[in-house]
XYZ file of C-alpha atoms in Angstrom:
525
model
C 114.105 154.065 98.460
C 117.309 153.125 97.256
C 119.435 154.094 94.322
C 119.105 151.820 91.425
C 122.265 149.719 90.846
C 123.833 147.292 88.619
C 123.541 143.642 87.939
C 120.681 142.369 90.193
C 118.820 145.828 89.880
C 115.529 145.886 88.109
C 116.010 147.487 84.637
C 113.546 148.992 82.128
C 113.472 146.328 79.366
C 110.176 146.632 77.526
C 107.753 149.541 76.876
C 104.102 148.323 77.302
C 101.440 150.323 75.769
C 98.396 149.765 77.865
C 94.722 150.585 77.439
C 94.687 153.223 79.938
C 97.443 155.208 78.175
C 100.575 153.182 79.098
C 102.186 151.922 82.163
C 99.075 150.673 83.859
C 96.775 147.684 83.469
C 94.200 148.882 80.975
C 90.678 148.003 81.516
C 91.235 144.180 81.600
C 91.258 141.840 84.448
C 94.854 142.721 85.437
C 97.645 140.484 86.727
C 96.395 137.089 87.958
C 98.180 135.196 90.860
C 98.701 131.545 91.063
C 97.696 128.666 88.809
C 101.202 127.346 88.080
C 101.406 123.453 88.501
C 102.532 120.176 87.424
C 105.861 118.345 87.136
C 107.980 118.322 83.906
C 110.463 115.790 82.615
C 114.351 116.603 83.080
C 116.588 115.118 80.615
C 120.336 115.260 79.867
C 121.570 118.126 77.607
C 122.699 118.041 74.089
C 126.409 118.508 75.116
C 126.323 121.553 72.715
C 129.182 123.900 73.599
C 128.316 127.718 73.655
C 130.077 130.975 74.648
C 128.512 133.250 77.084
C 129.347 136.730 78.517
C 129.692 137.150 82.225
C 130.717 140.159 84.399
C 134.090 140.311 86.161
C 133.502 141.553 89.683
C 137.313 141.652 90.727
C 137.999 145.255 89.550
C 136.381 148.769 89.202
C 135.823 148.592 85.495
C 132.972 145.937 85.400
C 134.496 144.248 82.236
C 132.716 141.301 80.752
C 134.548 137.988 79.765
C 133.724 135.052 77.810
C 132.576 131.745 79.424
C 132.620 128.717 77.523
C 129.921 126.175 78.697
C 128.390 122.915 77.798
C 124.612 122.113 77.830
C 124.215 119.492 80.499
C 120.573 119.440 81.438
C 117.148 120.554 79.926
C 113.492 120.673 80.757
C 110.512 122.746 79.314
C 111.268 125.271 82.120
C 114.944 125.620 81.965
C 118.440 124.919 80.367
C 121.382 124.295 82.519
C 124.935 125.218 81.179
C 128.090 124.381 82.934
C 131.306 126.327 82.445
C 133.988 123.946 81.069
C 136.650 122.931 83.394
C 134.525 124.023 86.656
C 134.263 120.314 87.831
C 130.462 120.222 87.799
C 129.092 116.758 86.637
C 126.132 116.149 84.476
C 124.546 114.425 87.397
C 124.739 117.792 89.409
C 123.423 119.642 86.543
C 120.438 117.438 86.046
C 119.613 117.652 89.785
C 119.741 121.328 89.573
C 117.475 121.359 86.600
C 114.966 119.040 88.290
C 114.868 121.047 91.598
C 114.307 124.274 89.691
C 111.677 122.934 87.185
C 109.611 121.013 89.775
C 109.942 122.892 92.998
C 111.584 126.485 92.651
C 109.735 127.431 89.416
C 106.288 126.412 90.936
C 106.785 128.182 94.334
C 108.280 131.262 93.019
C 105.962 131.523 90.005
C 102.888 131.035 92.300
C 103.976 133.851 94.574
C 105.692 136.409 92.393
C 104.678 135.484 88.933
C 101.408 136.583 87.074
C 99.156 135.594 84.196
C 97.482 138.403 81.967
C 95.986 138.792 78.537
C 97.425 141.067 75.828
C 96.231 141.886 72.403
C 98.663 141.113 69.397
C 97.424 142.470 66.093
C 93.879 142.063 67.314
C 94.228 138.627 68.737
C 94.067 138.027 72.427
C 97.093 136.116 73.845
C 97.667 134.878 77.270
C 101.215 135.267 78.835
C 102.814 134.701 82.041
C 105.858 136.657 83.354
C 108.228 134.116 81.819
C 106.581 133.391 78.631
C 106.161 137.059 77.909
C 109.881 137.518 78.191
C 110.584 134.529 76.094
C 108.113 135.631 73.186
C 109.887 139.072 73.304
C 113.297 137.404 73.007
C 112.655 134.907 70.200
C 108.874 135.075 69.274
C 108.257 131.517 70.859
C 104.835 131.030 72.204
C 104.093 129.234 75.544
C 107.876 128.886 76.161
C 108.937 129.507 79.818
C 112.497 128.874 79.512
C 115.172 130.128 82.021
C 118.845 129.762 81.237
C 120.926 128.748 84.433
C 124.632 129.049 83.797
C 126.911 127.468 86.360
C 130.323 129.132 86.507
C 133.310 130.289 88.817
C 132.152 134.157 89.027
C 135.455 136.138 88.709
C 135.880 138.380 91.791
C 132.819 136.985 93.684
C 134.551 137.039 97.259
C 135.665 140.059 99.291
C 136.228 139.888 103.046
C 133.306 138.087 104.744
C 130.959 138.573 101.622
C 130.388 136.625 98.425
C 128.316 136.858 95.266
C 126.526 133.458 95.115
C 124.663 134.222 92.023
C 123.283 137.013 90.040
C 120.697 138.232 87.399
C 121.497 140.864 84.924
C 118.538 142.368 82.855
C 120.869 143.383 80.040
C 120.309 139.791 78.852
C 116.904 140.702 77.721
C 118.309 143.175 75.268
C 119.424 142.445 71.708
C 123.252 142.502 70.957
C 122.465 145.548 68.681
C 121.312 147.339 71.917
C 123.652 145.951 74.491
C 126.816 143.963 72.972
C 127.224 142.005 76.095
C 123.763 140.526 76.164
C 123.364 136.872 76.142
C 119.776 137.387 74.698
C 117.773 135.163 76.939
C 116.253 135.023 80.427
C 119.289 134.173 82.462
C 120.549 133.622 85.874
C 124.244 133.191 86.753
C 125.142 130.592 89.773
C 128.474 130.572 91.203
C 130.060 127.111 91.652
C 133.321 128.272 93.110
C 134.058 125.888 96.088
C 134.824 128.884 98.307
C 131.279 130.117 97.882
C 129.589 126.848 98.513
C 128.778 123.521 96.854
C 125.999 123.427 94.144
C 122.698 121.590 94.533
C 122.563 122.387 98.377
C 119.855 124.232 100.280
C 121.846 127.426 100.161
C 122.449 127.159 96.431
C 118.762 126.690 95.677
C 117.893 129.663 97.982
C 120.172 131.827 96.086
C 118.505 130.487 92.771
C 115.077 131.415 94.128
C 116.410 134.885 95.011
C 117.629 135.654 91.671
C 114.568 134.335 90.072
C 112.513 136.991 91.917
C 114.956 139.719 90.586
C 114.197 138.347 87.139
C 110.529 138.307 87.498
C 110.523 141.884 89.095
C 112.343 143.210 86.205
C 109.909 142.069 83.955
C 106.809 143.181 86.007
C 108.343 146.597 86.333
C 108.241 147.196 82.563
C 104.587 145.782 82.272
C 102.865 147.378 85.195
C 105.049 150.171 86.267
C 105.728 151.648 82.848
C 109.600 150.610 83.007
C 110.171 152.179 86.598
C 112.203 149.691 88.372
C 111.396 149.181 92.055
C 113.469 150.771 94.793
C 116.422 148.525 95.606
C 115.348 147.739 99.178
C 111.907 146.516 97.779
C 113.436 144.221 95.160
C 116.010 142.857 97.608
C 113.381 142.492 100.332
C 111.110 140.368 98.122
C 114.202 138.217 96.857
C 115.123 137.731 100.580
C 111.696 136.493 101.352
C 111.642 134.306 98.065
C 114.254 132.137 99.838
C 111.756 131.587 102.681
C 108.845 131.011 100.205
C 110.989 128.293 98.584
C 112.376 126.558 101.653
C 109.740 127.149 104.334
C 112.510 127.823 106.832
C 113.773 131.204 107.991
C 117.267 132.252 106.748
C 119.525 131.800 109.723
C 122.266 133.835 108.535
C 120.207 136.879 108.122
C 118.397 136.567 111.556
C 121.837 135.820 113.185
C 123.533 138.655 111.513
C 120.708 140.961 112.912
C 121.047 139.455 116.344
C 124.958 139.795 116.443
C 125.199 143.349 114.670
C 128.925 142.703 113.878
C 129.362 146.113 112.363
C 127.757 147.897 115.282
C 125.729 150.023 112.885
C 122.221 148.367 113.258
C 122.263 149.835 116.884
C 122.995 153.202 115.326
C 120.024 152.880 112.810
C 121.497 151.332 109.851
C 118.723 149.531 107.849
C 117.556 148.648 104.491
C 115.766 151.858 103.439
C 118.960 153.718 102.135
C 120.831 150.812 100.653
C 124.614 150.552 101.381
C 124.792 154.029 102.578
C 127.125 153.248 105.608
C 129.940 151.288 103.971
C 132.619 153.910 103.796
C 134.998 153.705 106.752
C 136.192 157.265 106.080
C 132.785 158.514 107.455
C 132.454 156.057 110.351
C 130.942 153.141 108.174
C 132.014 149.600 107.553
C 132.590 147.690 104.350
C 130.151 145.014 105.538
C 127.233 147.600 106.309
C 125.255 146.330 103.257
C 124.785 143.027 105.204
C 122.856 145.041 107.689
C 120.587 145.990 104.897
C 119.850 142.367 103.909
C 119.231 141.316 107.517
C 116.780 144.181 108.250
C 115.139 143.685 104.809
C 114.576 140.163 105.472
C 113.006 140.777 108.917
C 110.808 143.636 107.548
C 109.412 141.585 104.517
C 108.814 138.439 106.884
C 106.861 140.734 109.170
C 104.710 142.004 106.268
C 103.904 138.346 105.436
C 103.094 137.389 109.031
C 100.822 140.320 109.352
C 98.993 140.173 105.804
C 99.649 136.682 104.536
C 101.994 135.750 101.714
C 99.647 137.277 99.024
C 101.131 140.590 100.092
C 104.273 139.789 98.050
C 102.289 139.458 94.767
C 100.433 142.651 95.693
C 103.668 144.385 96.005
C 105.475 142.939 92.919
C 102.539 143.789 90.728
C 101.898 147.428 92.343
C 101.994 150.273 90.005
C 104.105 152.007 92.483
C 107.826 151.351 92.775
C 108.423 152.847 96.224
C 107.288 152.738 99.711
C 103.846 153.380 98.457
C 103.780 149.719 97.113
C 104.138 148.670 100.786
C 101.752 151.058 102.306
C 99.036 150.247 99.680
C 99.439 146.523 99.846
C 99.668 146.143 103.636
C 96.664 148.541 104.147
C 94.711 146.427 101.680
C 95.802 143.098 103.598
C 95.189 144.388 106.953
C 92.378 147.021 107.228
C 91.941 149.368 110.151
C 95.414 149.684 111.318
C 96.299 152.832 109.488
C 98.860 151.064 107.291
C 98.228 153.455 104.376
C 100.663 155.838 106.308
C 104.500 154.907 106.008
C 105.210 156.285 109.447
C 102.737 154.161 110.967
C 104.167 150.995 109.094
C 107.731 151.947 110.096
C 107.004 152.787 113.727
C 105.153 149.403 114.173
C 107.859 147.333 112.533
C 110.489 148.809 114.929
C 108.090 148.099 117.890
C 107.813 144.584 116.566
C 111.741 144.085 116.701
C 111.738 145.548 120.183
C 108.629 143.873 121.728
C 108.485 140.950 119.739
C 105.105 139.727 121.075
C 103.766 136.390 120.111
C 100.613 137.769 118.468
C 99.497 140.932 116.986
C 101.302 143.654 114.975
C 104.253 143.988 117.526
C 105.996 140.781 116.806
C 106.680 137.751 114.564
C 103.901 135.505 115.795
C 106.281 133.049 117.446
C 108.064 132.379 114.181
C 111.178 134.588 114.928
C 112.231 134.719 118.290
C 115.029 136.045 120.595
C 115.815 139.179 118.540
C 118.382 141.288 120.253
C 117.388 144.761 121.651
C 119.901 146.831 120.072
C 120.128 150.025 122.153
C 121.717 153.221 120.712
C 125.282 154.011 121.863
C 125.492 155.316 125.571
C 126.859 158.660 126.770
C 125.359 160.639 123.812
C 122.193 162.657 123.492
C 121.497 162.866 119.980
C 122.085 160.646 116.806
C 122.205 161.047 113.033
C 119.527 159.152 111.269
C 118.961 158.588 107.554
C 115.610 158.216 106.135
C 113.897 155.083 107.408
C 116.383 154.502 110.239
C 115.474 154.092 113.872
C 117.049 153.465 117.246
C 116.155 152.538 120.786
C 117.234 153.958 124.129
C 116.284 153.460 127.738
C 114.329 156.153 129.660
C 115.287 157.022 133.099
C 114.001 160.509 133.177
C 111.743 162.317 130.552
C 114.287 163.425 127.727
C 114.173 166.678 126.143
C 113.423 165.917 122.458
C 114.879 167.508 119.284
C 112.235 168.550 116.950
C 112.754 167.939 113.332
C 110.703 167.809 110.284
C 110.914 164.152 109.827
C 112.163 162.715 113.339
C 109.371 161.005 115.206
C 109.439 159.462 118.658
C 107.466 156.628 120.535
C 107.562 155.144 124.003
C 107.609 151.281 123.956
C 106.573 149.373 126.852
C 107.022 145.569 126.279
C 106.318 144.559 129.999
C 102.562 145.607 129.819
C 99.799 143.322 128.642
C 99.077 144.142 125.854
C 102.280 145.872 124.893
C 101.996 149.616 124.782
C 103.423 152.053 122.066
C 102.938 155.596 123.053
C 102.699 157.928 120.016
C 100.857 160.675 121.655
C 103.622 162.440 123.376
C 103.338 163.581 126.942
C 105.437 161.478 129.195
C 107.492 158.773 127.536
C 108.349 155.681 129.732
C 110.134 152.517 129.221
C 112.254 152.618 125.998
C 112.203 155.621 123.422
C 112.019 154.776 119.766
C 113.496 157.587 117.708
C 113.079 157.172 113.817
C 113.199 159.238 110.695
C 110.038 159.050 108.441
C 111.564 160.911 105.426
C 111.012 159.202 102.176
C 112.783 161.461 99.875
C 116.335 160.598 98.746
C 118.522 162.476 96.029
C 121.780 161.816 94.322
C 124.370 164.100 92.699
C 125.677 163.808 88.968
C 128.070 161.199 89.918
C 125.567 158.939 91.693
C 126.620 160.001 95.219
C 123.818 160.151 97.961
C 123.140 163.569 99.171
C 122.942 163.558 102.991
C 119.514 163.992 104.173
C 120.088 162.604 107.537
C 118.481 164.477 110.715
C 119.577 164.631 114.284
C 117.221 162.978 116.788
C 117.181 162.443 120.674
C 118.534 159.349 122.460
C 118.745 159.083 126.060
C 122.399 157.834 126.367
C 121.418 155.463 129.233
C 123.632 152.412 129.558
C 121.973 149.154 129.836
C 122.714 147.841 133.384
C 120.706 145.078 133.653
C 119.661 143.325 130.405
C 116.081 142.738 129.758
C 115.054 139.117 129.105
C 115.887 138.316 125.495
C 118.356 141.135 125.122
C 122.090 141.438 124.840
C 124.612 143.890 123.566
C 125.127 143.328 120.025
C 128.587 141.763 120.074
C 127.557 139.293 122.928
C 125.524 137.252 120.535
C 127.089 134.033 119.328
C 124.486 131.864 117.955
C 125.540 128.517 116.746
C 125.872 128.213 112.864
C 126.371 132.076 112.700
C 129.384 132.394 110.460
C 130.261 133.934 107.022
C 130.806 134.284 104.167
C 127.710 136.158 103.672
C 125.830 136.628 100.420
C 125.428 140.184 98.639
C 124.595 141.238 95.244
C 126.992 141.569 92.500
C 126.160 145.361 92.489
C 127.132 145.580 96.147
C 130.314 143.810 95.410
C 131.216 146.114 92.475
C 130.467 149.144 94.716
C 133.309 147.714 97.095
C 135.646 147.555 94.230
C 135.037 151.298 93.339
C 132.933 150.711 90.242
C 130.709 153.525 90.508
C 133.501 156.080 91.585
C 135.173 155.327 88.124
C 132.011 155.797 85.882
C 130.874 159.332 84.912
C 127.469 160.026 86.030
C 127.152 157.275 88.373
C 126.597 153.557 87.066
C 126.601 152.841 83.407
C 124.630 149.673 83.647
C 121.492 151.702 85.006
C 119.412 151.237 81.858
C 117.226 154.169 80.814
C 114.687 154.895 78.111
C 117.421 154.501 75.431
C 118.006 151.033 76.205
C 114.390 149.872 76.168
C 113.196 147.220 73.744
C 109.824 147.976 72.638
C 107.100 145.376 73.546
C 104.469 145.398 70.840
C 101.214 143.973 72.154
C 98.596 146.205 73.863
C 96.824 145.322 77.099
C 93.612 143.651 76.322
C 90.528 145.582 77.535
C 88.078 142.855 78.350
């Protein structure tokens, strides 16, 4: 349940009038998964030169600037434009167009895209996620074009973080509604050498990541009445989209979780309240958002390992935009586990991180191993937890537990067969899990998070002998674990103080006044 923020946020673009009164799926068959197949030819571009608008991330104003680019590659599924003077060759652009068109497109559309029928002036028309967006933009039928702009994104680096690419839903709007719109389905990809080389595994992972954001934005307007998904869900789906594309776990996210460089994961920081611990004045760290990405990746991988990858489609087309999309989808995919309850889902995932059993709900089924057991700081008996946060502490004697409206406890015993998770109270043994099940967040008029944290009990016991597979956070030093680490353009702009200079929060959170109107009604068949 995160505050909706700038460029990669899901924005309300179209208002769809459906057969059930709007915002739903009508009486038709609803969104259908899969069925995207076939290779397409990729050709050299026309060498046409065009001006595009991109956002400068180097300051707190969020200015747009002009990028002059040349059309270097084309297919029925994409056009690749390259910023003049960037040093990217036509051959590289063609390679990127080919990988997107015949690999990324197929995998991401088959897992996050949909097909559905709509009525246009009494005629039934079939669309998929991208073809609907293209039809809305220029009236083209059966067109699924994505514009990929390769550019050196201004202000894309800060400390150990970089913006490797971004999606901005304002490009779906007309220039009359949004003067900075490029009026196309578009993804910006960074080719700054400091960020990384184009046409590499990391580059393509970012492209898959941003494509999910684009599909999610369109889907929110069709099936959620314009209500964009909470940031943690949108980012979590994009994180796992990288896995769907590559078939390999994202080592930088897992390595970051294991290392906990900020020291905030062991204090409970995770994805649910996005980027809420980045202010050093309140004990935070500028890199705290990286904790959010790392934990979101693990959570969404855990969902897929429990329920299968279809759960990602069920989540993206859910008519709910918050944790309810998770509980409904997971409960439908794994019956009999009580996953219709957020408390149960959250507790089970925390237990999976600590126990990491090779089978069952309390682990990652041998796909992700060696997770660090992050114990809460020692020498304290209480800790402040925001909604969704949780911590572990070793039990030597039965602790006296603080009771709060949203604080819950569980005893974890990883050594038993099968592992035990005690939620009934009484005597807790092994390790104490303390977590906050609150799902309600609120923000003031300036877009600042209202503090809804609560104190929970921890034991304060020091880890004298590290359990097998455990380590203190900063002792982890995995090979290949190094920055810079990718963050969203929205996270980068917050670092620059963007929201603090904008009255009423972020001016790029589009509301009803920015919605374009989508004409067709949902077909009742």
